[in-house]
Short mmCIF file of C-alpha atoms in Angstrom, two decimals:
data_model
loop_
_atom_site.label_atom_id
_atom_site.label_comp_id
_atom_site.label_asym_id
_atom_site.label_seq_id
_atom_site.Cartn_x
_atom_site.Cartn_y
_atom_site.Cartn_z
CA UNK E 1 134.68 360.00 -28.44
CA UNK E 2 132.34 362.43 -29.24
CA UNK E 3 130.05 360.95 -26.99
CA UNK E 4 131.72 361.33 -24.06
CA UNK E 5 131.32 364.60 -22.75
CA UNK E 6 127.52 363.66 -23.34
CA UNK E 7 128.03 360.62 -21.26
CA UNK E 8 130.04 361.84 -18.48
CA UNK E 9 127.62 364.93 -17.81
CA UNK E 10 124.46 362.57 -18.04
CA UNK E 11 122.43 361.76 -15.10
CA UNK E 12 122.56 358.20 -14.75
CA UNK E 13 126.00 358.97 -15.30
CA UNK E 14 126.01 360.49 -11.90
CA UNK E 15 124.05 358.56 -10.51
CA UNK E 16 126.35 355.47 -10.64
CA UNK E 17 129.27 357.78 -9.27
CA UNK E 18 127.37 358.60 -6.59
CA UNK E 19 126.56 355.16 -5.90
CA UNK E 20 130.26 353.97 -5.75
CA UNK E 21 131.29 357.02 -4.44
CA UNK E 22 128.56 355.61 -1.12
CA UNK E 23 129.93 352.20 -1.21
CA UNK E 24 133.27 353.34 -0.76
CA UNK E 25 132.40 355.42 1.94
CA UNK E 26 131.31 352.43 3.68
CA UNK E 27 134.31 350.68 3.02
CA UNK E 28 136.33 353.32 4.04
CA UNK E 29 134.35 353.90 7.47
CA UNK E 30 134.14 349.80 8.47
CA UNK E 31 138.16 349.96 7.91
CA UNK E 32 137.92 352.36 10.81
CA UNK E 33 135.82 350.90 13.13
CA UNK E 34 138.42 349.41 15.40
CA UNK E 35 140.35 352.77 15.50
CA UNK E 36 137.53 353.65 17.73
CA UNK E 37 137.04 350.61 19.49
CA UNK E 38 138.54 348.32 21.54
CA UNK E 39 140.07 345.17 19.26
CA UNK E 40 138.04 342.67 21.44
CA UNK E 41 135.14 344.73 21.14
CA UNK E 42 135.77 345.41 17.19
CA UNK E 43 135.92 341.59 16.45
CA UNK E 44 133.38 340.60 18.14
CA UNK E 45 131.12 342.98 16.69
CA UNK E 46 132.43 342.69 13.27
CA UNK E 47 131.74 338.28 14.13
CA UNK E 48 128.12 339.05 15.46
CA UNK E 49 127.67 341.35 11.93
CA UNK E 50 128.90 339.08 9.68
CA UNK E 51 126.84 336.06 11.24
CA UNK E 52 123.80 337.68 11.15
CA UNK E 53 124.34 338.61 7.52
CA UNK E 54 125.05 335.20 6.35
CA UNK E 55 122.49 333.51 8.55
CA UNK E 56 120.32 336.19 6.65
CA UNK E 57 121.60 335.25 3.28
CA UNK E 58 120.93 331.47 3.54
CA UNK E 59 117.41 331.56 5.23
CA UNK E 60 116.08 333.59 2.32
CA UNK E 61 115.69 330.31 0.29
CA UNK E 62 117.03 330.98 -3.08
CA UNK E 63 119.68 328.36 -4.77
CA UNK E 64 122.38 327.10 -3.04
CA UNK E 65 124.81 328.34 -5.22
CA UNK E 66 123.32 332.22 -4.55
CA UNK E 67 124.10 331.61 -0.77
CA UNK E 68 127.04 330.70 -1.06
CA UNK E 69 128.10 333.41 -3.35
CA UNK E 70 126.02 336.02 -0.76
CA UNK E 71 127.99 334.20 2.55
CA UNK E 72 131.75 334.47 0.82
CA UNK E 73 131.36 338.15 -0.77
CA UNK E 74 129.99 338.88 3.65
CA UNK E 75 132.97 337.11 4.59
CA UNK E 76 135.75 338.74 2.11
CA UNK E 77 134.60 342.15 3.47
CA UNK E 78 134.10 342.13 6.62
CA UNK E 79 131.59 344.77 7.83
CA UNK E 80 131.31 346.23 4.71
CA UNK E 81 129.94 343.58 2.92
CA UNK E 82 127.71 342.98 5.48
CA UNK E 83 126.50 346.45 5.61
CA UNK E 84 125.66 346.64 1.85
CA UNK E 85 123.85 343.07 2.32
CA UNK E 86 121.59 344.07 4.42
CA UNK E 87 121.36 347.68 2.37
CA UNK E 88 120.48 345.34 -0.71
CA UNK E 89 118.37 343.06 0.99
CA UNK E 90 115.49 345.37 2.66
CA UNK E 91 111.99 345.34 1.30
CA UNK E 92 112.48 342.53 -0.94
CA UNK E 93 108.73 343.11 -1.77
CA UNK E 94 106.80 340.62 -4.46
CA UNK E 95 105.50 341.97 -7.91
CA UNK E 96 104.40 341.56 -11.27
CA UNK E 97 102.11 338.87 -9.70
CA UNK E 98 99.59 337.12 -11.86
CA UNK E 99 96.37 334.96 -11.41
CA UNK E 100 93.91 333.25 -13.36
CA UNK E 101 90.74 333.17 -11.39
CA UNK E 102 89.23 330.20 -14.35
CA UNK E 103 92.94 328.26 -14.90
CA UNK E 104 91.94 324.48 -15.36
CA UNK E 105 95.85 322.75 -15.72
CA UNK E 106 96.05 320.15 -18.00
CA UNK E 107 99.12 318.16 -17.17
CA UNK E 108 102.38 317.71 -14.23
CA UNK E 109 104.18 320.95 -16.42
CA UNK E 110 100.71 322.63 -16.32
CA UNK E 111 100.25 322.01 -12.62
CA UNK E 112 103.32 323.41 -11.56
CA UNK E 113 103.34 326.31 -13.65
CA UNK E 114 100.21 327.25 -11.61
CA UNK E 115 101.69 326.52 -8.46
CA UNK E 116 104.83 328.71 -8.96
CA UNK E 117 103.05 331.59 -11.16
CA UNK E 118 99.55 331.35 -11.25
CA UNK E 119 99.22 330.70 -15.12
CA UNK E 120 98.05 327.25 -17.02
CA UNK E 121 98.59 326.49 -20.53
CA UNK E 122 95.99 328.03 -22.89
CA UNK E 123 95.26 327.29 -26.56
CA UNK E 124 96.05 328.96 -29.86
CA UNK E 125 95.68 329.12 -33.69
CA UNK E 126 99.11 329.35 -34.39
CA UNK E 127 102.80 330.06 -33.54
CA UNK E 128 105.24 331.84 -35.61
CA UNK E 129 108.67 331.27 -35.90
CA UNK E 130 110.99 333.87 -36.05
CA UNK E 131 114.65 332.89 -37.15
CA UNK E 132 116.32 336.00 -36.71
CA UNK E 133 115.75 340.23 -36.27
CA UNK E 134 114.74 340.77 -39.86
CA UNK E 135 111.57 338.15 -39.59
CA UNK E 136 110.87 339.39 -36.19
CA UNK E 137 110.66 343.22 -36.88
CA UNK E 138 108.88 342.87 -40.30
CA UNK E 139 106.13 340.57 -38.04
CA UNK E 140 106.24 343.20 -35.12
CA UNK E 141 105.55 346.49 -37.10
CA UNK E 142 103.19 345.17 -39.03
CA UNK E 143 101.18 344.08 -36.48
CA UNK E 144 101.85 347.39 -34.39
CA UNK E 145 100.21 349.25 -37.53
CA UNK E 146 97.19 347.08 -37.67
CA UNK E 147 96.51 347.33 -34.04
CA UNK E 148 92.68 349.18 -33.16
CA UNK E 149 93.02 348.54 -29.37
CA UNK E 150 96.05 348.81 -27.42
CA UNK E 151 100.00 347.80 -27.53
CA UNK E 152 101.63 346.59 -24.70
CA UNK E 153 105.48 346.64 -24.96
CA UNK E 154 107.49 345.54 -22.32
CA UNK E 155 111.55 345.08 -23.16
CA UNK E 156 114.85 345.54 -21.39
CA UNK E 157 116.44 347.52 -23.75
CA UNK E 158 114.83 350.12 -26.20
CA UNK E 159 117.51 352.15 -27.57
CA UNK E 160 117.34 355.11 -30.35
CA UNK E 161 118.60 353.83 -33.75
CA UNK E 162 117.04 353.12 -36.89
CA UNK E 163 114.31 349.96 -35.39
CA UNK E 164 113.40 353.19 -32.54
CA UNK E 165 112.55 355.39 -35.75
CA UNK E 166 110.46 352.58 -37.30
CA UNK E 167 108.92 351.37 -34.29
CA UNK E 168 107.92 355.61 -33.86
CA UNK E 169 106.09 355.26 -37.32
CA UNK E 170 104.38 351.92 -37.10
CA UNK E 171 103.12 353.26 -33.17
CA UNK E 172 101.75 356.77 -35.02
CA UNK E 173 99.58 354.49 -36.89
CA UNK E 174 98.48 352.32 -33.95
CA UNK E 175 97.67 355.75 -32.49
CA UNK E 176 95.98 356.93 -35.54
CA UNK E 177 93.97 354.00 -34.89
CA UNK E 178 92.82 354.89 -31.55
CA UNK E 179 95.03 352.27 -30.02
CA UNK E 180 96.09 352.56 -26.46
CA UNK E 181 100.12 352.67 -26.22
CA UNK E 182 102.05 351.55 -22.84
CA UNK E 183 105.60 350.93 -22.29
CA UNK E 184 107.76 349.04 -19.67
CA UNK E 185 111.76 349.24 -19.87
CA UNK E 186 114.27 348.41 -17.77
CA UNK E 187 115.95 351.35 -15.93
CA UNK E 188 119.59 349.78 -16.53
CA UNK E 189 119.00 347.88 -19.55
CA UNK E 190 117.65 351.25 -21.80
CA UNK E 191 120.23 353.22 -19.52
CA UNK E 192 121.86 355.64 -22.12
CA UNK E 193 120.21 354.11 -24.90
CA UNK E 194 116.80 356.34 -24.85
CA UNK E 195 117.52 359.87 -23.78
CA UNK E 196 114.83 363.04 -23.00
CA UNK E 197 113.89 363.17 -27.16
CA UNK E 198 113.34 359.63 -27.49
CA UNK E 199 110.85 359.82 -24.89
CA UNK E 200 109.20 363.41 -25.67
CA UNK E 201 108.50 361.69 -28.45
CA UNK E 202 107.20 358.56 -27.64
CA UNK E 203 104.84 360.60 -25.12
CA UNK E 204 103.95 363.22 -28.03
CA UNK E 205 102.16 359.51 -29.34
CA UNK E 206 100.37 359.32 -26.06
CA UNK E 207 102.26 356.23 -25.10
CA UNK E 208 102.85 355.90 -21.57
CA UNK E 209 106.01 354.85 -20.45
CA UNK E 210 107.58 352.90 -17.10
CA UNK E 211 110.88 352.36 -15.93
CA UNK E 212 111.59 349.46 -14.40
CA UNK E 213 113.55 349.98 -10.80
CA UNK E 214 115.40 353.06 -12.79
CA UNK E 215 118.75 353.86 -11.08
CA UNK E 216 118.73 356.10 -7.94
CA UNK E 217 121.34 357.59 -5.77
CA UNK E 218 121.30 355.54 -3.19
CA UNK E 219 121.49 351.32 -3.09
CA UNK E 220 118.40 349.72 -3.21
CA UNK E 221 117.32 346.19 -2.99
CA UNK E 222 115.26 346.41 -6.36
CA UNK E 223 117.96 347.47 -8.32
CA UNK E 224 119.23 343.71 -8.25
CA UNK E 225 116.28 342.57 -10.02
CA UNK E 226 116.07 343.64 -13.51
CA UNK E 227 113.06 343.26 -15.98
CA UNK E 228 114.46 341.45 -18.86
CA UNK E 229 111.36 340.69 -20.43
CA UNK E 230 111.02 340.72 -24.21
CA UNK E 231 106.86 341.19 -24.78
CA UNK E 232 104.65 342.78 -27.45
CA UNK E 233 101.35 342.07 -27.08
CA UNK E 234 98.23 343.60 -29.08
CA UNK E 235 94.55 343.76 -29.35
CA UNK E 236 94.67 340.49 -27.25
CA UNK E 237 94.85 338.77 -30.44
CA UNK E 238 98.87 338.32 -30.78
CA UNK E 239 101.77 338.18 -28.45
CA UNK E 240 105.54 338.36 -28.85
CA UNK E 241 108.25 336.78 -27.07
CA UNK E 242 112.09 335.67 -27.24
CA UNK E 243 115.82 337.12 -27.10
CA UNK E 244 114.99 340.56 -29.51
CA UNK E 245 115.30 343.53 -27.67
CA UNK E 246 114.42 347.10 -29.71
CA UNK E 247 117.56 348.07 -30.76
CA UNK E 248 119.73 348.50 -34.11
CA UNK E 249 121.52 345.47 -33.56
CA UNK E 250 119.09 342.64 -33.53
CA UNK E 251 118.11 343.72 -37.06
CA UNK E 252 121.91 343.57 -37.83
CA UNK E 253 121.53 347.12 -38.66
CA UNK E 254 124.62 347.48 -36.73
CA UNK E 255 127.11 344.64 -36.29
CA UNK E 256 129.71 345.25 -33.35
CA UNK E 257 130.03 341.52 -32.80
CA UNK E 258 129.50 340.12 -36.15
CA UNK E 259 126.25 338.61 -37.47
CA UNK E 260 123.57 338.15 -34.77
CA UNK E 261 121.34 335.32 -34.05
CA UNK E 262 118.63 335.66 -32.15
CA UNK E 263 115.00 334.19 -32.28
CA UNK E 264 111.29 335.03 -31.23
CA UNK E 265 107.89 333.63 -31.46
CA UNK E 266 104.42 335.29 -32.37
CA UNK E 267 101.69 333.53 -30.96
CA UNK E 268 98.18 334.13 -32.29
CA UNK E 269 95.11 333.64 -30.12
CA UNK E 270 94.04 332.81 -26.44
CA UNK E 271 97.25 331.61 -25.58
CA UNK E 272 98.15 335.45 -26.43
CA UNK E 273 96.13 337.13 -23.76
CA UNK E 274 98.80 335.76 -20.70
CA UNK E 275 100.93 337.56 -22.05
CA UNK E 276 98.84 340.73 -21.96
CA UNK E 277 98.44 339.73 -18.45
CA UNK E 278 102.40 339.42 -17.90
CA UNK E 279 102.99 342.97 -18.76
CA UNK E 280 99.51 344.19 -16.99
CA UNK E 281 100.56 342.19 -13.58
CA UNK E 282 104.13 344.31 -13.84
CA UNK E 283 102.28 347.27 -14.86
CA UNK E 284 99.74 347.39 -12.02
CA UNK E 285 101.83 345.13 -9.48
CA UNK E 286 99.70 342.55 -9.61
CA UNK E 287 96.92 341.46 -12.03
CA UNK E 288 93.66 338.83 -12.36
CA UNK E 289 92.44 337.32 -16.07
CA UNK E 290 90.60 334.54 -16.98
CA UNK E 291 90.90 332.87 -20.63
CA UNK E 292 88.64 331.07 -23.20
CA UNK E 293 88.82 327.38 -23.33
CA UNK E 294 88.51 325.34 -26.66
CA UNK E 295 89.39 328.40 -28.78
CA UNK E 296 91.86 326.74 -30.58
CA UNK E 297 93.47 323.95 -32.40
CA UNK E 298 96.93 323.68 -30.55
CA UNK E 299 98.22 323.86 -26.72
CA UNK E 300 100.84 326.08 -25.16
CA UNK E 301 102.09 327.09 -21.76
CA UNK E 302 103.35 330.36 -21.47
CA UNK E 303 105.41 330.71 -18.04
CA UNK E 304 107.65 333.55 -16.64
CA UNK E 305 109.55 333.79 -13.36
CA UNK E 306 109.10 337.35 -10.98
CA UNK E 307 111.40 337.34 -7.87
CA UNK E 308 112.12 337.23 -5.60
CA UNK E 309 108.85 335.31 -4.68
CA UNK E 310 108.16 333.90 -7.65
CA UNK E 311 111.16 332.84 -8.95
CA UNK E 312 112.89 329.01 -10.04
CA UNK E 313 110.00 327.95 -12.33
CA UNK E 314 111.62 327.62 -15.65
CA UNK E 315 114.93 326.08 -14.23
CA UNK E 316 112.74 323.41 -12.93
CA UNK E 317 111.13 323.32 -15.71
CA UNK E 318 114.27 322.47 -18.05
CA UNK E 319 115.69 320.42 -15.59
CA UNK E 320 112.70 318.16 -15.56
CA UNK E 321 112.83 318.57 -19.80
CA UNK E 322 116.68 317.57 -19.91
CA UNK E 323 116.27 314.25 -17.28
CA UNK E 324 112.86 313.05 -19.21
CA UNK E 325 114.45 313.35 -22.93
CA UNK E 326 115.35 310.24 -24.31
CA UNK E 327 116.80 311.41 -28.26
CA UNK E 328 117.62 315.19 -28.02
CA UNK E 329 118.52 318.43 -26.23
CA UNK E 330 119.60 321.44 -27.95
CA UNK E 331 120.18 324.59 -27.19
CA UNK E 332 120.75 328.33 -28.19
CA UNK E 333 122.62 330.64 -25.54
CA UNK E 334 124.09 334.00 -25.39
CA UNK E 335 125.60 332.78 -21.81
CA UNK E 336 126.28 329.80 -20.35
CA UNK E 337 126.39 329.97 -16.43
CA UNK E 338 123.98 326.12 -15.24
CA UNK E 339 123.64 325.86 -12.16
CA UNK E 340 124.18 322.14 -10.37
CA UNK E 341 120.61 321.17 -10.58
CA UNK E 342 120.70 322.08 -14.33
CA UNK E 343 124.25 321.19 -14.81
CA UNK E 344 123.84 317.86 -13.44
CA UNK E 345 120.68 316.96 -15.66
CA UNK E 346 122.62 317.88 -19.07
CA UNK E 347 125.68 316.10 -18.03
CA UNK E 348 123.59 312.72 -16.81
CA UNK E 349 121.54 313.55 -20.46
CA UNK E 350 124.58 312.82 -22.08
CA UNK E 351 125.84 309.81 -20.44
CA UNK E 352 122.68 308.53 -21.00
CA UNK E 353 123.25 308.74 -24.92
CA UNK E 354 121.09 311.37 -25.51
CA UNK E 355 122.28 314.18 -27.83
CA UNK E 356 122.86 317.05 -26.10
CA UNK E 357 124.34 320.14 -27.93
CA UNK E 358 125.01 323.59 -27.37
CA UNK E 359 125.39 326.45 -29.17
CA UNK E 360 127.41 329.85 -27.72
CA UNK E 361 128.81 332.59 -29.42
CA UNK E 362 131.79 332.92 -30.89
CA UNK E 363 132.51 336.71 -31.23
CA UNK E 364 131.16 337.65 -27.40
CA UNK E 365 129.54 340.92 -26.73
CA UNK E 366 131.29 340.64 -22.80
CA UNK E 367 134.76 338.65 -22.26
CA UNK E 368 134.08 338.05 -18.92
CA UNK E 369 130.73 336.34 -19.33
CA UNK E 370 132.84 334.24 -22.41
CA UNK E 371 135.58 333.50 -19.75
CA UNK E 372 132.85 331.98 -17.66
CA UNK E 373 130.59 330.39 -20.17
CA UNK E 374 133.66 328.74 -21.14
CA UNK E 375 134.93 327.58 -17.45
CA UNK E 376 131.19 326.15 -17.14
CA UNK E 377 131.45 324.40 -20.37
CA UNK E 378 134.87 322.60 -19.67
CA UNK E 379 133.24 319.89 -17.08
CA UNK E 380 129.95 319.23 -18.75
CA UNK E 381 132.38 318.78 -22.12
CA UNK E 382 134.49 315.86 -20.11
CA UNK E 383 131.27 314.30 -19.84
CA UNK E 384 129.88 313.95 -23.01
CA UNK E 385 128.14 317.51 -23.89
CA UNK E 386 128.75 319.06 -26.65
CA UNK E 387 129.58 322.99 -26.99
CA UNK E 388 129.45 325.10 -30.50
CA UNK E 389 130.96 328.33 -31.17
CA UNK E 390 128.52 329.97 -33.45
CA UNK E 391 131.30 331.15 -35.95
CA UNK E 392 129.90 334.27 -38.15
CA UNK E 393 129.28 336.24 -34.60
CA UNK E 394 127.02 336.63 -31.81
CA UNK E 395 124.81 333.67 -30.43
CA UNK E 396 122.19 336.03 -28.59
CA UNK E 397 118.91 333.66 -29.17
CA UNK E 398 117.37 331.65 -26.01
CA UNK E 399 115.43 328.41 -26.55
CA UNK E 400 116.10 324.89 -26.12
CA UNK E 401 114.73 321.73 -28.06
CA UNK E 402 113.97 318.68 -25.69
CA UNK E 403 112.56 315.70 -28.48
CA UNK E 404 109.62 317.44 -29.20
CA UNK E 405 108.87 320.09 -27.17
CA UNK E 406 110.45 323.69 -27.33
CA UNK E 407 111.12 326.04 -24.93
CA UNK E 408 111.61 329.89 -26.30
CA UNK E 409 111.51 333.07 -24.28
CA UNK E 410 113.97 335.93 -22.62
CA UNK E 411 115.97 333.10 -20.21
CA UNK E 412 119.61 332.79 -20.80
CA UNK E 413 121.02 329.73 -19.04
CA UNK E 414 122.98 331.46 -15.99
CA UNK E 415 121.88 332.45 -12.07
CA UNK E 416 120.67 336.10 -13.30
CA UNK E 417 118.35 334.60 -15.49
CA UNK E 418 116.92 332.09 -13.31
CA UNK E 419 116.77 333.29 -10.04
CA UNK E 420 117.28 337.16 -10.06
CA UNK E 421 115.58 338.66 -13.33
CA UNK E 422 112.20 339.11 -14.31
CA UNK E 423 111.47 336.65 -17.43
CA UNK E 424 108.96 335.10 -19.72
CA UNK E 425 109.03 332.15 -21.97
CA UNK E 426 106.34 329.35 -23.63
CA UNK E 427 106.80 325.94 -24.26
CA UNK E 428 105.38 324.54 -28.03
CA UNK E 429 105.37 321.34 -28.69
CA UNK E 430 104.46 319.50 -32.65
CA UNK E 431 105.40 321.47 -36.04
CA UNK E 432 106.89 324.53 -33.95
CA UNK E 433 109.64 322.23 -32.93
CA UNK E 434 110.32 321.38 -36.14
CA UNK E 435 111.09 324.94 -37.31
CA UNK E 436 112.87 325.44 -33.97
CA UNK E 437 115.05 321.82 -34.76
CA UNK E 438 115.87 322.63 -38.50
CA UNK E 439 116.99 326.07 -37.44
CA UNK E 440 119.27 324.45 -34.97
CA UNK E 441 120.94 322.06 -37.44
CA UNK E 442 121.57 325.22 -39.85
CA UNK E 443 123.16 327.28 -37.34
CA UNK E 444 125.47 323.70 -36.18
CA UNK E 445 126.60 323.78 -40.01
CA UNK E 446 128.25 327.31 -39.41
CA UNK E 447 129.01 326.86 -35.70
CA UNK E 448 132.86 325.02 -35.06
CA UNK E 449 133.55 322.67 -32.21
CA UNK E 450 134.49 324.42 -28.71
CA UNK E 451 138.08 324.06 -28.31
CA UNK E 452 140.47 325.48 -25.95
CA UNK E 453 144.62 324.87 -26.31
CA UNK E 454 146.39 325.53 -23.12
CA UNK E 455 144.85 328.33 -21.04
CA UNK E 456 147.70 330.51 -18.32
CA UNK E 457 147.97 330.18 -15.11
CA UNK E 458 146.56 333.58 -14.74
CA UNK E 459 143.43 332.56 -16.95
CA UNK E 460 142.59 330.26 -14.87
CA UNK E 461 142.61 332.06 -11.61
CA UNK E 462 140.73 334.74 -13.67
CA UNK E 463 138.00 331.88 -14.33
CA UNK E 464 138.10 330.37 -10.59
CA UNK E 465 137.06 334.13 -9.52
CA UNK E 466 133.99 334.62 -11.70
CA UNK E 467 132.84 330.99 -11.08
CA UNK E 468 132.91 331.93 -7.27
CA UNK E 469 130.47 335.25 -7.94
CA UNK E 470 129.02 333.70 -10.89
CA UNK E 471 125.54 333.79 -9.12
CA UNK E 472 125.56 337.60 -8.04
CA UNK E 473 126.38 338.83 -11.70
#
């Protein structure tokens, strides 16, 4: 409580007022429109509107199930959603776009990675896995403090807390160094999280610091897309990449929703430098590398998806994982929102006797994304998938096991994630998946069966609701 006054007098703060405060002044006006027309004249321009707004929607080739969510949210408000369609959908400009001018793609995975983002796979001495927040900060600072170079961090949320405080000391010795310090956030995701002192002193470092399409008084198209990246990547000699965000609660520092499981990777060598070239493509707009073959032992393809041109990789990607596996599938996910193409593959996995398994949380950290992971679950269940509820808390870790390759990175399996949000992941395949595998079996052994006893009436129209604008959220 004694936040609040801090809150409510905070910029952003008013910034989102004044944004509903214009929505609902263009609700309010479009009721009025046929005060001040003729009815003929007010339905047929309020037709001609909403047409052009959904024939807008569905030409802009994104999934199926996006249209559809796009053409009934037009339709339920007439005028009004048409007019903050069109607000949202202006200047839908490409970024964060990446090339490399040497990429020789080894592979179908590797080909199409370079069609849809410009990347191939690249080699590397070894990959590091990271089980939970503890592992993955000890990794991080350390690395951070050893770094002569630079430090490229790019995350959706960095919040103040005790990990802000150590991440402060282990950047003062980067600094100290003479390494080079630059930061991307998201503008909603570190919303209220990292105030004026945080950043004075990030900036009395030298760091430089971005925020991603940070909120604005009016609507704009960009703030749809959010940068949910999770990246550290130094000296060009190690990267960093999974669910952990830089906050108090992925160390379990704090626990609002019980334990928390989440998982990362730290990649060491060539492979290492795409990701420097992720976060230098969103830092400059766009961005051109080239990479060292032979200098290393192993193979991996990093990948990430930047709308809204670049955008659908790594759901074809698992859906081409899921239909090819032949003994396993499993999966961590914070959310659980497939879409058909994806929820189609799992449930034809399963009939085919494959075992497919998936792990959700069992304390959630938002009911109505439970509500809905839960609705999504109930089909694939009749048909032979199998849901977990991790049990001691929150199931915020993103990767997926298909026989013997693993997929790890910032992707939760819903619409945002695939279509909407800026992401990054990498595919591993041999001892990694190992790790990855036993990891998944310990966290079955505390996880309990999804169940559900008879839901209301009013649950499930609750449910039928966010399953119709599952795509927008």
């Amino acid at each position: 409580m004694r936040k609040l006054p801090k809150l409510l007098f905070s910029l952003n703060f008013l910034y989102l007022l004044l944004i509903a405060a214009q929505i609902a002044a263009i609700i309010f006006l479009c009721l009025f429109i046929p005060s001040y027309l003729p009815v003929a004249a007010a339905a047929a321009g309020i037709w001609l509107l909403n047409i052009a707004a959904v024939s807008s929607a569905i030409s802009r080739g994104t999934s199926p199930e996006i249209n559809c969510a796009l053409a009934l949210f037009i339709v339920a408000l007439p005028v009004a959603g048409a007019v903050i369609y069109f607000i949202a959908a202006r200047s839908r400009k490409g970024r964060g776009a990446l090339n490399i001018t040497n990429a020789n793609p080894q592979g179908g995975l590797e080909k199409a990675a370079y069609a849809a983002c410009g990347i191939c796979g690249a080699e590397y001495d070894k990959a590091v896995y990271l089980k939970d927040g503890e592992e993955f900060f000890r990794l991080l600072f350390k690395e951070i403090e050893s770094a002569q170079r630079y430090v490229y961090l790019e995350y959706f949320i960095v919040s103040r807390g005790k990990i802000f405080t150590r991440l402060i000391s282990s950047l003062r010795k980067a600094q100290k160094n003479g390494a080079e310090i630059k930061i991307i956030t998201d503008g909603i995701g570190s919303a209220f999280k990292m105030g004026r002192r945080e950043k004075k002193t990030l900036k009395s470092l030298g760091a430089q610091i971005k925020f991603f399409h940070r909120l604005t008084p009016f609507p704009r198209s960009k703030l749809n897309f959010r940068d949910h990246r999770k990246i550290a990547a130094i000296d060009g000699r190690v990267a960093f990449t999974g669910g952990i965000n830089l906050a108090d609660e992925y160390a379990n520092i704090k626990s609002p929703y019980g334990h928390w499981k989440d998982t990362a990777v730290a990649i060491y060598g060539e492979a290492a430098k795409i990701f420097e070239g992720m976060f230098l493509a969103q830092w400059k707009g766009k961005h051109e590398m080239s990479i060292e073959s032979g200098a290393g032992q192993n193979r991996c393809l990093p990948f990430f998806d930047g709308p809204p041109k670049r955008a659908g990789f790594c759901e074809n990607a698992y859906a081409t994982a899921i239909a090819s596996a032949r003994e396993r599938v499993h999966i961590f996910t914070p959310y659980f929102c497939a879409g058909e193409k994806l929820s189609s593959a799992l449930a034809f996995a399963a009939e085919r006797g494959v075992d497919v398994k998936i792990i959700i949380p069992h304390v959630p950290d938002k009911k109505y994304a439970f509500a809905l992971s839960k609705a999504s679950a109930k089909p694939l269940a009749d048909r032979g998938v199998k849901f977990y509820e991790y049990t001691p808390g929150f199931m915020h870790a993103k990767s997926m096991v298909c026989d013997d390759r693993t997929f790890i990175g910032s992707y939760n399996l819903d619409h945002r994630s695939m279509r909407l949000n800026f992401e990054c992941g990498v595919t591993l395949c041999g001892e990694f998946t190992e790790e990855a595998e036993r990891d998944f079996k310990e966290c079955i052994r505390l996880s309990s069966p999804l169940h559900e006893g008879k839901i209301s009436a009013w649950q499930k129209f609750v449910r039928f609701i966010l399953k119709l604008f599952a795509p927008l959220m």
